[in-house]
Amino acid sequence: AWYETLSTYLLDNGFQRGKIDNTLFIRRDKVCACARYQVNPKVSHLHAVKRIFRYLKGQPKLGLCYPKDSPFDLVAYTDSDYAWSKLG
């Protein structure tokens, strides 16, 4: 009974059920929220992305989906002086 109450509340407040996992509720107006700021990110956006990755790391059945048609170039940057590394 509590799940039905929760489901009704979430659906009435702008959430949608996940297409693959019906127990997952997604707020569509927040989906891709981090991507909006990728051109001019702030520290708060970096912290949000880190929280997302930490969450995904603890949920082995969840992941990120990249459509086959969309171009995807993964670019990573690092600080060569991270923690005063002697290797850099």
Short mmCIF file of C-alpha atoms in Angstrom, two decimals:
data_model
loop_
_atom_site.label_atom_id
_atom_site.label_comp_id
_atom_site.label_asym_id
_atom_site.label_seq_id
_atom_site.Cartn_x
_atom_site.Cartn_y
_atom_site.Cartn_z
CA ALA A 1 0.00 0.00 0.00
CA TRP A 2 2.87 2.42 0.79
CA TYR A 3 4.42 1.88 -2.66
CA GLU A 4 1.16 2.79 -4.36
CA THR A 5 0.93 5.96 -2.25
CA LEU A 6 4.54 6.87 -3.09
CA SER A 7 4.02 6.14 -6.80
CA THR A 8 0.91 8.31 -6.94
CA TYR A 9 2.69 11.17 -5.14
CA LEU A 10 5.72 11.05 -7.47
CA LEU A 11 3.62 10.83 -10.63
CA ASP A 12 1.47 13.77 -9.46
CA ASN A 13 4.60 15.85 -8.83
CA GLY A 14 6.24 15.71 -12.25
CA PHE A 15 8.04 12.37 -12.14
CA GLN A 16 7.69 9.65 -14.78
CA ARG A 17 8.25 5.91 -14.49
CA GLY A 18 11.38 4.54 -16.11
CA LYS A 19 10.80 2.66 -19.35
CA ILE A 20 13.13 -0.22 -18.48
CA ASP A 21 12.72 -0.25 -14.71
CA ASN A 22 9.17 0.62 -13.65
CA THR A 23 10.29 1.18 -10.06
CA LEU A 24 12.61 3.99 -11.18
CA PHE A 25 11.07 7.46 -11.18
CA ILE A 26 12.65 10.18 -13.31
CA ARG A 27 12.02 13.89 -13.25
CA ARG A 28 12.28 14.83 -16.92
CA ASP A 29 12.86 18.53 -16.45
CA LYS A 30 16.04 17.75 -14.48
CA VAL A 31 17.26 14.97 -16.94
CA CYS A 32 20.52 16.28 -18.69
CA ALA A 33 20.70 19.15 -16.12
CA CYS A 34 24.47 18.76 -15.83
CA ALA A 35 24.92 18.83 -19.61
CA ARG A 36 23.45 22.34 -19.76
CA TYR A 37 26.48 23.72 -17.97
CA GLN A 38 29.25 21.81 -19.73
CA VAL A 39 30.37 24.88 -21.68
CA ASN A 40 30.84 27.01 -18.57
CA PRO A 41 30.89 24.61 -15.58
CA LYS A 42 31.23 25.73 -11.99
CA VAL A 43 32.57 23.82 -9.01
CA SER A 44 29.01 23.02 -7.92
CA HIS A 45 28.39 21.27 -11.27
CA LEU A 46 31.54 19.19 -10.83
CA HIS A 47 30.33 18.11 -7.38
CA ALA A 48 26.95 17.15 -8.84
CA VAL A 49 28.57 15.00 -11.53
CA LYS A 50 30.78 13.32 -8.93
CA ARG A 51 27.69 12.48 -6.86
CA ILE A 52 26.07 10.97 -9.95
CA PHE A 53 29.11 8.79 -10.65
CA ARG A 54 29.35 7.72 -6.99
CA TYR A 55 25.70 6.73 -7.09
CA LEU A 56 26.15 4.76 -10.31
CA LYS A 57 29.21 3.02 -8.90
CA GLY A 58 27.07 1.66 -6.05
CA GLN A 59 24.28 0.55 -8.41
CA PRO A 60 25.75 -2.18 -10.66
CA LYS A 61 22.49 -2.60 -12.60
CA LEU A 62 22.39 1.07 -13.61
CA GLY A 63 24.60 2.90 -16.05
CA LEU A 64 24.82 5.64 -18.64
CA CYS A 65 23.18 5.25 -22.02
CA TYR A 66 24.57 6.81 -25.17
CA PRO A 67 22.38 6.51 -28.28
CA LYS A 68 24.03 4.75 -31.20
CA ASP A 69 23.33 7.65 -33.58
CA SER A 70 24.80 10.41 -31.44
CA PRO A 71 28.45 11.38 -31.75
CA PHE A 72 30.38 10.61 -28.60
CA ASP A 73 33.91 11.83 -27.99
CA LEU A 74 35.18 11.03 -24.53
CA VAL A 75 37.73 13.60 -23.38
CA ALA A 76 39.39 13.43 -19.99
CA TYR A 77 41.73 15.87 -18.30
CA THR A 78 43.97 15.45 -15.31
CA ASP A 79 46.10 17.64 -13.11
CA SER A 80 49.68 16.47 -13.60
CA ASP A 81 50.59 17.87 -10.18
CA TYR A 82 47.80 15.97 -8.40
CA ALA A 83 48.75 15.60 -4.74
CA TRP A 84 52.26 16.85 -5.48
CA SER A 85 53.06 13.80 -7.57
CA LYS A 86 56.74 13.25 -8.28
CA LEU A 87 55.88 11.50 -11.57
CA GLY A 88 54.63 14.59 -13.40
#
